[in-house]
Tab-separated table of C-alpha atoms in Angstrom:
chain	number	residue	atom	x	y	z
A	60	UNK	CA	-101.990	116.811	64.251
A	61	UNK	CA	-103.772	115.016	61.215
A	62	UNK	CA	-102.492	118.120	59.144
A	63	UNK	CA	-99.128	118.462	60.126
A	64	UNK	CA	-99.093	114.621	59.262
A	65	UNK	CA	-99.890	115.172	55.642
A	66	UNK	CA	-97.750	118.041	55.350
A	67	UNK	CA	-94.799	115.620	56.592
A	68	UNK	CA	-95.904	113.228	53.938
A	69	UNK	CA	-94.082	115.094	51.341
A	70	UNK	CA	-90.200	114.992	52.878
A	71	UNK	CA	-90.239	111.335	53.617
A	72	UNK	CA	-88.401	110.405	50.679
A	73	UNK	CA	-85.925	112.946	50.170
A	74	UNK	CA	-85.287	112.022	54.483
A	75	UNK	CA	-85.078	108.649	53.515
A	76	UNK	CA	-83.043	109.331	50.412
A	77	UNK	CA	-80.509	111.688	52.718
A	78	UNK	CA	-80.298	108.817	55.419
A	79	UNK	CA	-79.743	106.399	52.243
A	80	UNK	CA	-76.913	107.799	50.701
A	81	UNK	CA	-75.200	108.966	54.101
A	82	UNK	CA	-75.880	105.207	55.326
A	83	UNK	CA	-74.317	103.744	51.861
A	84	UNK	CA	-71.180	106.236	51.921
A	85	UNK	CA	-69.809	105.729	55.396
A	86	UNK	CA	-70.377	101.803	54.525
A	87	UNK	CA	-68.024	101.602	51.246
A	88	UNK	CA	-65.792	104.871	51.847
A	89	UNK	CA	-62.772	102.402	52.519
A	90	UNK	CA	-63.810	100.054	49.633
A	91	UNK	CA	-64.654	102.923	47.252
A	92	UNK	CA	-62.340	106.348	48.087
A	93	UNK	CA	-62.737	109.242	46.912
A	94	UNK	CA	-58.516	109.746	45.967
A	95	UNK	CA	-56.659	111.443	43.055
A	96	UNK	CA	-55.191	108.281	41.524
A	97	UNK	CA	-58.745	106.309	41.977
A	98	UNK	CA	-61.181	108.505	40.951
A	99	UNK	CA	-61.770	107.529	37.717
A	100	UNK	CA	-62.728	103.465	38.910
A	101	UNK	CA	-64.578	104.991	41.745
A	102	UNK	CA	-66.721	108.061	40.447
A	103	UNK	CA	-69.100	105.825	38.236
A	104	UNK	CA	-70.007	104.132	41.788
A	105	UNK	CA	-70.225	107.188	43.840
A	106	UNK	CA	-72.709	108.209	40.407
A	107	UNK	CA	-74.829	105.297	40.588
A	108	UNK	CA	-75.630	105.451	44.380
A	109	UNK	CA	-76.151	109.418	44.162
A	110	UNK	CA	-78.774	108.361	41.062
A	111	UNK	CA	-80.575	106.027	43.454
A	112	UNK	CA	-80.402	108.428	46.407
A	113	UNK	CA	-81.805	110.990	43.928
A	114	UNK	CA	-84.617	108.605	42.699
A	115	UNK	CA	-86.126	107.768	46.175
A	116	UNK	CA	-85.995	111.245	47.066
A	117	UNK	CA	-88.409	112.219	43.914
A	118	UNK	CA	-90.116	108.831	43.402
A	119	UNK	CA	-93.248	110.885	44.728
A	120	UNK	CA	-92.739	114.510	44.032
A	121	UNK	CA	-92.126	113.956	40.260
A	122	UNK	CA	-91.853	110.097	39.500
A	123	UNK	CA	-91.261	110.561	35.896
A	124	UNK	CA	-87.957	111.631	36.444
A	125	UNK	CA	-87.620	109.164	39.497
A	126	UNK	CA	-88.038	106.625	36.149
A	127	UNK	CA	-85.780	108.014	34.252
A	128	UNK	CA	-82.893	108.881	36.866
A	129	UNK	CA	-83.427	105.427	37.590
A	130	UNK	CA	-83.038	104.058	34.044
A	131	UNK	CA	-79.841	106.125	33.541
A	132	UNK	CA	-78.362	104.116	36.428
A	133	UNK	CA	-79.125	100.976	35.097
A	134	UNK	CA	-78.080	101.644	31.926
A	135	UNK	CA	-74.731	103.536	33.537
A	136	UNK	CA	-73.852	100.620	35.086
A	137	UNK	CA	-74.147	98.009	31.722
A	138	UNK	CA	-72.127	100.724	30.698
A	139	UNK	CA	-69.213	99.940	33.168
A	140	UNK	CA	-69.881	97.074	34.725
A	141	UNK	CA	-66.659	96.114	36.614
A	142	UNK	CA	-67.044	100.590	38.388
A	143	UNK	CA	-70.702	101.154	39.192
A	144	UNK	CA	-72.228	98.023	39.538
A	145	UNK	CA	-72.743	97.129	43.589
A	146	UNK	CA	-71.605	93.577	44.800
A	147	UNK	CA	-70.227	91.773	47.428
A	148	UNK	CA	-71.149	93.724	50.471
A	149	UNK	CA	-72.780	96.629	49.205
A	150	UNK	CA	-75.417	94.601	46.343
A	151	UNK	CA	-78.273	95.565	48.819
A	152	UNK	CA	-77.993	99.530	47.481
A	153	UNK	CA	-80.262	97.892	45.017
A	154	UNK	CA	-82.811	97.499	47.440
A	155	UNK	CA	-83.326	101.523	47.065
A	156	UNK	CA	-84.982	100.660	43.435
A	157	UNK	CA	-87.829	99.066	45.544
A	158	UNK	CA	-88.576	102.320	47.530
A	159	UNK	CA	-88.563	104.068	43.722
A	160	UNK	CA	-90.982	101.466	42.161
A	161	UNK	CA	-93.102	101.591	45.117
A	162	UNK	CA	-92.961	105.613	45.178
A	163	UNK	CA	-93.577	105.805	41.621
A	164	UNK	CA	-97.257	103.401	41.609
A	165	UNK	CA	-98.324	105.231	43.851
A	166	UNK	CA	-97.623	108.540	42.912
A	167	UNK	CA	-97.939	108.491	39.158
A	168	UNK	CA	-100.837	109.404	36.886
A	169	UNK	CA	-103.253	106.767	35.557
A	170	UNK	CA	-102.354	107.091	31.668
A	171	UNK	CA	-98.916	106.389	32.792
A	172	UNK	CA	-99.778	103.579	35.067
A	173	UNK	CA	-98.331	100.818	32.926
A	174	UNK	CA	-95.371	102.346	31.745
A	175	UNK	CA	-94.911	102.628	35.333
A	176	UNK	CA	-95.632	98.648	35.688
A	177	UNK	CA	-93.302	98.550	32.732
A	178	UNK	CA	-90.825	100.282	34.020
A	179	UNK	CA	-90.817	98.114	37.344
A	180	UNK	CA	-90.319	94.848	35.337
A	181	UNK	CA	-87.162	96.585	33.158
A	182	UNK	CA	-85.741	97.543	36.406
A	183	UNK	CA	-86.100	93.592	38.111
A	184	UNK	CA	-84.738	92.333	34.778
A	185	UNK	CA	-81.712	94.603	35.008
A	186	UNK	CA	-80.886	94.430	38.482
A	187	UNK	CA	-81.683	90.607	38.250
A	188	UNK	CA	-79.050	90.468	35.075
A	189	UNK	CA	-76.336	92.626	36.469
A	190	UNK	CA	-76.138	90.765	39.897
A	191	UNK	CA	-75.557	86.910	37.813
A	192	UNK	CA	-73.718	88.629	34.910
A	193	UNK	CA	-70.330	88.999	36.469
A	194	UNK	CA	-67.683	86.781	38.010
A	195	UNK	CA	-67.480	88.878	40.936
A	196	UNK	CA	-70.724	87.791	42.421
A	197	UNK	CA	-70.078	84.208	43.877
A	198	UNK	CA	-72.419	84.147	46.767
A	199	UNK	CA	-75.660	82.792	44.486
A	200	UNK	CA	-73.462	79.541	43.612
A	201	UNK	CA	-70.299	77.848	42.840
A	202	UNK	CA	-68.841	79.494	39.477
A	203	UNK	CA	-66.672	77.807	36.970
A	204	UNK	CA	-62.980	77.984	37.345
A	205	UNK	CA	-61.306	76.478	33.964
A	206	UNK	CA	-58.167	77.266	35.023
A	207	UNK	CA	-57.748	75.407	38.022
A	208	UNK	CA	-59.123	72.459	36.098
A	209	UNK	CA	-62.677	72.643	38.655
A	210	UNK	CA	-66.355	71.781	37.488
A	211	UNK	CA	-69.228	73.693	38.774
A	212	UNK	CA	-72.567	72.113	38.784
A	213	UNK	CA	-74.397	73.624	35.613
A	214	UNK	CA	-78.031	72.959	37.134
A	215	UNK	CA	-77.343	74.437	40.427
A	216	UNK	CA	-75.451	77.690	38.685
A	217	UNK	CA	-78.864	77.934	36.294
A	218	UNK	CA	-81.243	77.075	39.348
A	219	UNK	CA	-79.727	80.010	41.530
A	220	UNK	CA	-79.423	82.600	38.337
A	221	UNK	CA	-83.332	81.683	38.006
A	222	UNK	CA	-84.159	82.457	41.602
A	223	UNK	CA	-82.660	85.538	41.259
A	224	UNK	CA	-84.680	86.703	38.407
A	225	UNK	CA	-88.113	85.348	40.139
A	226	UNK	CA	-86.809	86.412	43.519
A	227	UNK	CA	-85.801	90.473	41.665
A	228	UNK	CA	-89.591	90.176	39.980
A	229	UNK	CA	-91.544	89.206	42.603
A	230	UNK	CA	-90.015	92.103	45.007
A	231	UNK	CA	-90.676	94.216	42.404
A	232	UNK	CA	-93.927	93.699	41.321
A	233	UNK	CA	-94.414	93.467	45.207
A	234	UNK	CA	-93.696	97.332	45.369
A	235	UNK	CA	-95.460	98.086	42.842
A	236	UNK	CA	-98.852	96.317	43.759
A	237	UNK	CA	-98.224	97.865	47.578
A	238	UNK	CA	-97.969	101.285	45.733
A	239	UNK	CA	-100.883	100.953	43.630
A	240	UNK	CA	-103.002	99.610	46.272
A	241	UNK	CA	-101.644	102.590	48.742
A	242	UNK	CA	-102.478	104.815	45.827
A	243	UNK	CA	-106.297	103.368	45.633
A	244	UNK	CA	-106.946	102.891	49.657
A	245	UNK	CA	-105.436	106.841	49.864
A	246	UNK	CA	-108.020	108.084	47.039
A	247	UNK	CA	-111.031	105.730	48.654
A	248	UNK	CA	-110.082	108.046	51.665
A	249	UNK	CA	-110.272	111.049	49.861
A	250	UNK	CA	-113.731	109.837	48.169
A	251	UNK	CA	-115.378	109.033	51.290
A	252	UNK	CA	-114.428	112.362	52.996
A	253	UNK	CA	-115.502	114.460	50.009
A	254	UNK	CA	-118.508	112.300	50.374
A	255	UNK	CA	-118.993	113.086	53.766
A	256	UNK	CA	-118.534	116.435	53.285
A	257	UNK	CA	-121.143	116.675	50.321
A	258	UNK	CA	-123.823	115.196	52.345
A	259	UNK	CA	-123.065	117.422	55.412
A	260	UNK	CA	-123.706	120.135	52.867
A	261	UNK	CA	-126.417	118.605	51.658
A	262	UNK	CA	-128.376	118.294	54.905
A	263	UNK	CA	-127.310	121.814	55.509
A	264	UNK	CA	-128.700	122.812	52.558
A	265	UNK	CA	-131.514	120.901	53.189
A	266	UNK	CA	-132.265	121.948	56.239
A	267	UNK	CA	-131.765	125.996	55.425
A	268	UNK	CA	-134.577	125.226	52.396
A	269	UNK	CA	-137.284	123.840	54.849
A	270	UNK	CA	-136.380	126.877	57.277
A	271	UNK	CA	-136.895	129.009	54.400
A	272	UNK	CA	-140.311	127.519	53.708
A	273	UNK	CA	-140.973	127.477	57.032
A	274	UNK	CA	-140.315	131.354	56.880
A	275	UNK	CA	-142.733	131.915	53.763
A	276	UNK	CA	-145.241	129.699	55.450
A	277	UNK	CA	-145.386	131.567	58.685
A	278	UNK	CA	-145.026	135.300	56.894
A	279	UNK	CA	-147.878	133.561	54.132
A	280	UNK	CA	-150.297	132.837	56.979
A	281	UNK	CA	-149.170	135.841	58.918
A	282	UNK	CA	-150.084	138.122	55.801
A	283	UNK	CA	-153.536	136.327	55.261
A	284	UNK	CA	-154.466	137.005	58.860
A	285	UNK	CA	-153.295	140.717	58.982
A	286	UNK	CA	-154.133	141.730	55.509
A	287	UNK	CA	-157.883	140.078	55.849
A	288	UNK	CA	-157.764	141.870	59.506
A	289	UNK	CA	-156.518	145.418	59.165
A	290	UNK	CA	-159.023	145.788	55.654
A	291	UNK	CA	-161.674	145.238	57.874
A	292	UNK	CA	-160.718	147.920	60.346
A	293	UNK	CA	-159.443	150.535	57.927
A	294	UNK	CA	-163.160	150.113	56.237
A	295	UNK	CA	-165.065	150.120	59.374
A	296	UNK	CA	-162.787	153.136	60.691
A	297	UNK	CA	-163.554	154.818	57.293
A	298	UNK	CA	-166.910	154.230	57.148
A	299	UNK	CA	-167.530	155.231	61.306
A	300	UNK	CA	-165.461	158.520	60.635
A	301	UNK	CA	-167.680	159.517	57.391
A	302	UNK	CA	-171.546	158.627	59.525
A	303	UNK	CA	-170.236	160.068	62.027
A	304	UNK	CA	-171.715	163.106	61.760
A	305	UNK	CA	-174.856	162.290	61.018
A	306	UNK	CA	-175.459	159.061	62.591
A	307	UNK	CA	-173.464	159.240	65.769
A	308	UNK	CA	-174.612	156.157	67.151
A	309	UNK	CA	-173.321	153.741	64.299
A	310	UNK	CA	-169.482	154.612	65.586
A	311	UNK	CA	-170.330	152.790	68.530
A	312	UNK	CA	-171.226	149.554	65.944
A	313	UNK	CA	-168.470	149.923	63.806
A	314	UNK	CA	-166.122	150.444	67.006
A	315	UNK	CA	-167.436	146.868	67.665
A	316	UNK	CA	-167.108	145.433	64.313
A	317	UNK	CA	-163.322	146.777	64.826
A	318	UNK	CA	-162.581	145.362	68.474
A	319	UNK	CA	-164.055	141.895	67.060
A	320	UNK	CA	-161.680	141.575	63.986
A	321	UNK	CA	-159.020	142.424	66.039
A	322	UNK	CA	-159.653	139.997	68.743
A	323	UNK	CA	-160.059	137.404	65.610
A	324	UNK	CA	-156.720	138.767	64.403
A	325	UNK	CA	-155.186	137.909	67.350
A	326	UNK	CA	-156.293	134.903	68.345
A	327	UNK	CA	-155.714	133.221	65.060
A	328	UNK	CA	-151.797	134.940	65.193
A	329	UNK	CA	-151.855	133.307	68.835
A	330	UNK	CA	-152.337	130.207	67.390
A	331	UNK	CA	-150.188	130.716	65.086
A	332	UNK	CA	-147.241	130.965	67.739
A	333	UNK	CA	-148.244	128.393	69.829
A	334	UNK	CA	-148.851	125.895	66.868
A	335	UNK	CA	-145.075	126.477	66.099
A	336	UNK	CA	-143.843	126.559	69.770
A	337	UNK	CA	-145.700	123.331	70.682
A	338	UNK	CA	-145.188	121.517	66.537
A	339	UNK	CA	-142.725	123.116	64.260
A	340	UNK	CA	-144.744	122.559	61.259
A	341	UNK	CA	-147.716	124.259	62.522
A	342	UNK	CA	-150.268	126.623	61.995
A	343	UNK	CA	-153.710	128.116	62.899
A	344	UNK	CA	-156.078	126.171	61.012
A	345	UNK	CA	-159.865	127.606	60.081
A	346	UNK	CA	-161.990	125.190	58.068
A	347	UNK	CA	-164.413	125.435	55.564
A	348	UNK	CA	-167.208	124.825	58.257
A	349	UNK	CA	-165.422	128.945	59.523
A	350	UNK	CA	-166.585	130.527	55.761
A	351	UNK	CA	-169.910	131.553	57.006
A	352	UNK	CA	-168.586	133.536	59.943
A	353	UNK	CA	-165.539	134.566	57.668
A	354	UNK	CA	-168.416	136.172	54.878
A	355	UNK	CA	-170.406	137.921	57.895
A	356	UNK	CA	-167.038	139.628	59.092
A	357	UNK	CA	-166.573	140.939	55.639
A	358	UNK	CA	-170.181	141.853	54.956
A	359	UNK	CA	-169.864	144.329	58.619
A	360	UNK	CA	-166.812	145.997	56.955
A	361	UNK	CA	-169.458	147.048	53.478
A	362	UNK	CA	-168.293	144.355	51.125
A	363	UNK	CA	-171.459	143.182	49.698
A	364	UNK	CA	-171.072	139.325	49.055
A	365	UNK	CA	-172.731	135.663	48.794
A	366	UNK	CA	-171.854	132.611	49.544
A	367	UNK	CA	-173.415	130.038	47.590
A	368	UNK	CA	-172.306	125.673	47.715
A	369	UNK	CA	-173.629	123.353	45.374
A	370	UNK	CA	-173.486	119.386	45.826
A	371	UNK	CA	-172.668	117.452	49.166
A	372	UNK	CA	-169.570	118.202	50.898
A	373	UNK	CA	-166.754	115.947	51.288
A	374	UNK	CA	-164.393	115.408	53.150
A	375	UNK	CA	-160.553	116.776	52.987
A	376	UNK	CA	-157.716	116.847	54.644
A	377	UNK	CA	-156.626	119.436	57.296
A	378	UNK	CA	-154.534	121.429	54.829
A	379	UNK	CA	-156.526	121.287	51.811
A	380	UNK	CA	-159.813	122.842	54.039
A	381	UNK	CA	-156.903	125.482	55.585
A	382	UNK	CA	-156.096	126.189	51.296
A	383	UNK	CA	-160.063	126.688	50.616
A	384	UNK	CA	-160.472	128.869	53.798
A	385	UNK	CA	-157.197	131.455	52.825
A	386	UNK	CA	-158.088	131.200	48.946
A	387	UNK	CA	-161.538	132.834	50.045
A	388	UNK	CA	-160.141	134.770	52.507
A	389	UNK	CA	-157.674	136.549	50.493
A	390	UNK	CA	-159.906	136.933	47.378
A	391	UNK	CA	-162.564	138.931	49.687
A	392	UNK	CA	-159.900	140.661	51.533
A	393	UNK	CA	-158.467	142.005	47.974
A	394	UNK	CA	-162.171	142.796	46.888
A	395	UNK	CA	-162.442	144.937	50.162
A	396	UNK	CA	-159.271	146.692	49.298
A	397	UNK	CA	-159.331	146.752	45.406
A	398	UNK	CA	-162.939	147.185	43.915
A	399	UNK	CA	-163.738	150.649	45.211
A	400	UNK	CA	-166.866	151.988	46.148
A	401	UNK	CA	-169.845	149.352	46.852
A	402	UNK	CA	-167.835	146.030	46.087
A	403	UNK	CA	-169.990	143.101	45.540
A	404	UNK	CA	-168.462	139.450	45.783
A	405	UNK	CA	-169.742	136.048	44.926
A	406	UNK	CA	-167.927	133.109	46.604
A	407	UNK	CA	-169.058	129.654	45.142
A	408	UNK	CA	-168.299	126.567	46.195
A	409	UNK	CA	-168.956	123.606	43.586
A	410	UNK	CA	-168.813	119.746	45.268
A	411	UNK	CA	-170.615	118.371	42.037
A	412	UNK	CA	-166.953	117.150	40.232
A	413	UNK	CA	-164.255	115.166	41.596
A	414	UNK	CA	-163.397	117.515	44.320
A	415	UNK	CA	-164.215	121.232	45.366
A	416	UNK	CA	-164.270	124.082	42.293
A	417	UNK	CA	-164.090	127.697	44.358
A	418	UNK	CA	-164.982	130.625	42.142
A	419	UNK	CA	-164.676	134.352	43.944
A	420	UNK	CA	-165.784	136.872	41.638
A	421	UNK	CA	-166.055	140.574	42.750
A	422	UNK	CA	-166.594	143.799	41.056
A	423	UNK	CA	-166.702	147.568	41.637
A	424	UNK	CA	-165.175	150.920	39.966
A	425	UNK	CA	-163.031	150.554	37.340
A	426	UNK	CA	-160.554	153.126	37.875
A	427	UNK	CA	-160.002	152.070	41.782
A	428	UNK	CA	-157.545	148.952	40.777
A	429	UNK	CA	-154.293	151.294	41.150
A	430	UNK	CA	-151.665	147.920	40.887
A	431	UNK	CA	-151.867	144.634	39.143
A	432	UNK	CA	-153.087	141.690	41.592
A	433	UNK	CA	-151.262	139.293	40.021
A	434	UNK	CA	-148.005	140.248	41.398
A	435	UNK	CA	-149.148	140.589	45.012
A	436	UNK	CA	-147.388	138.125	47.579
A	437	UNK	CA	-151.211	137.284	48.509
A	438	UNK	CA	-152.265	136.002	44.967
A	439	UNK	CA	-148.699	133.885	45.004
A	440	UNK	CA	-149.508	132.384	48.443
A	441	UNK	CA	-153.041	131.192	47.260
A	442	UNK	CA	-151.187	129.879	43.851
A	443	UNK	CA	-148.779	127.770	46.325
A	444	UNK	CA	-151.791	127.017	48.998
A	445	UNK	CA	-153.870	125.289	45.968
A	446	UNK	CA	-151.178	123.542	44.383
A	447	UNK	CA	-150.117	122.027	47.887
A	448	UNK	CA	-153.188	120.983	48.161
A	449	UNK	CA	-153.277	118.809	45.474
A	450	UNK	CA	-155.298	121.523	42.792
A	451	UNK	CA	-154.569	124.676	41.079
A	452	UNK	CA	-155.687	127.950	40.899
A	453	UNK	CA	-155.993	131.205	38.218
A	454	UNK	CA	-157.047	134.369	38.240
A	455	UNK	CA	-157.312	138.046	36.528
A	456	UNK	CA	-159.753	140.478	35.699
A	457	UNK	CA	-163.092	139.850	33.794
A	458	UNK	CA	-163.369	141.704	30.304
A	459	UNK	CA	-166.835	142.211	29.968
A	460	UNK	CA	-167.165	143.469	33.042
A	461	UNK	CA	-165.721	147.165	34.214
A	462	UNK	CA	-163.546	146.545	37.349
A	463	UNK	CA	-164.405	142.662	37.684
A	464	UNK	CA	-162.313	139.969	38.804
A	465	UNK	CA	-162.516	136.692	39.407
A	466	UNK	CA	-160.575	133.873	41.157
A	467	UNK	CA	-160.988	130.236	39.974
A	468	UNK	CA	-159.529	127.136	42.278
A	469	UNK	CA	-159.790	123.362	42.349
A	470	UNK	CA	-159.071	121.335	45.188
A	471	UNK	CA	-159.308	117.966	44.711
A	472	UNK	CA	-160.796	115.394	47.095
A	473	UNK	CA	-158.988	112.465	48.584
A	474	UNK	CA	-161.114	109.845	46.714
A	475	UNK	CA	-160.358	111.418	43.473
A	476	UNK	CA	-156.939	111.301	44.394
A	477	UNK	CA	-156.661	108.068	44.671
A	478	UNK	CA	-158.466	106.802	41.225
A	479	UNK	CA	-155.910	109.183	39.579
A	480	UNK	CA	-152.763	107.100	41.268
């Protein structure tokens, strides 16, 4: 309905120009026909009210040449003023240039605004000038007949002409302050709605960015838990399948090793599920308190590695301990995967600055490090996991030493934090 409003919007002039002129004709076809011997004192009237049918039906669509159809009459009319000009009964045809001024402010560009404004002054002036500049209008007050020997009252004949001109200006200006005010309340409308609409986009937006995250966040921990997980079974499967023939009873050990990382697997991916069921920004959360059981795990599946703390702990937040735990988690789980034969790792954790320092450095064969780390979604997620947590993190291999690498991370405490702000 709202559409087929607007869309109606455009013909109301040209209606109200067709009901105008129809209106005007059957009115002043007796005082005005349209007959051989009278066209020529008739046609420059039936011309003037076609130009201000013709201007009210484009004051909107094109309200430029609403001005200057406009004009033309005007100007038609101090051209033959005793033909086109409208008094006596049909003087309120000028009533039409009210719809055009009011059409025109509020359809016309801003650079043109004041000609516009300009143009609805010249047309009050001219209507104002033809209706007291002719004998044949009497109804405003008494005019002078010399030869019948009568006086008119000069101040009463000046008084009236005056009224007329204020009376002409103020209807015009009128129409064009309604137009221009239309013109502003219509594009306030239009504001606020694109408004609306930009901030329902925005929240959409908004909210398909923190479902994105929310994706990465639950495929990041997802791929900590799994990678960390299925490294530990492919090495204890690996290493059970190559004893196996000569120490048949360490399959049975390494079958356990297997059952219990899976078990860990899957509990930490069931809290995972039921973190984000029960609290939408949730997750499985192991601590730094978890490390030493996290090292033993890794040290069943033959990665040789320490774990080594310096200074008192303190304490951090929920997500900063969850950062430290999957830093540590994924640099031993690469280690496993990446440094070949025999991998050694060193995990340190340093409390003796203004927050927790995490070195992981591992090593093994050279030649067994078939893809660069530093483009592996793992390496990224620890990146994002330190720098959420308030720290940073680097890493990349070790010159000096053939197939090292080491990760380096900062996390910083909540007490150096706060000196910092």
């Amino acid at each position: 309905m709202h559409t087929l409003l607007l869309r109606g919007q455009r013909y109301l002039e040209p209606v109200i120009a067709i009901i105008f002129f129809v209106f005007w004709a059957l009115a002043e076809t007796g005082t005005h026909p349209i007959l051989p011997g009278l066209l020529r004192s008739v046609l420059p009237w039936w011309a003037a009210l076609l130009g201000v049918s013709i201007a009210i039906a484009v004051c909107r669509i094109w309200p430029l040449v609403a001005m200057g159809v406009s004009t033309l009459v005007v100007v038609g009319q101090l051209l033959f003023p005793y033909s086109a000009v409208f008094t006596h009964t049909d003087w309120p045809i000028y009533l039409g240039f009210l719809i055009v001024v009011l059409g025109v402010s509020a359809a016309v560009r801003d650079r043109w605004r004041p000609v516009s404004f300009a143009f609805a002054i010249g047309i009050a002036v001219s209507v104002a000038g033809l209706l007291v500049g002719w004998g044949r209008m009497d109804w405003y007050g008494p005019i002078a007949d010399t030869s019948r020997g009568a006086t008119s009252d000069v101040g009463m004949i000046v008084a009236n002409r005056i009224t007329i001109f204020a009376i002409a200006l103020i209807l015009s200006i009128g129409a064009w302050l309604l137009g221009f005010f239309g013109r502003a309340w219509q594009q306030k409308l239009q504001n606020d709605a694109l408004l609306a609409q930009t901030t329902d986009d925005l929240r959409a937006a908004e909210v398909d960015l923190l479902v994105s995250q929310e994706r990465d966040r639950i495929a990041q921990d997802v791929h900590d838990i799994m990678a960390h997980s299925l490294s530990v079974i492919i090495a204890q499967a690996d290493g059970a399948r190559f004893v196996a023939p000569a120490r048949p009873e360490a399959v049975s050990e390494s079958l356990e090793n297997i059952a219990a990382s899976a078990r860990t697997s899957l509990t930490e991916v069931r809290m995972l599920i039921e973190t984000l069921i029960t609290d939408p920004v949730g997750h499985s959360a192991p601590r730094i308190a978890e490390l030493d059981e996290l090292v033993d795990r890794m040290r069943t599946a033959g990665l040789d590695v320490a774990l080594e703390q310096f200074g008192d702990p303190e304490p951090l937040t929920s997500t900063q301990e969850l950062a430290v735990y999957r830093i540590v988690q994924e640099s031993l789980t690469n280690a496993l995967k990446h440094a070949g034969r025999e991998p050694v790792a060193r995990v340190a954790l340093d409390w003796r600055g203004n927050g927790l320092a995490i070195t992981v450095a591992s090593n093994g064969e050279p030649s067994s490090r078939s893809e660069p780390l530093t483009t592996s979604r793992g390496l990224y997620g620890m990146r994002e996991r330190a720098r959420l947590a308030g720290g940073w993190l680097t890493c990349g291999p070790v010159d000096d030493t053939p197939g090292g690498y080491i990760v380096t991370a900062f996390i910083p405490t909540d007490a150096a934090v706060e000196t910092a702000a």
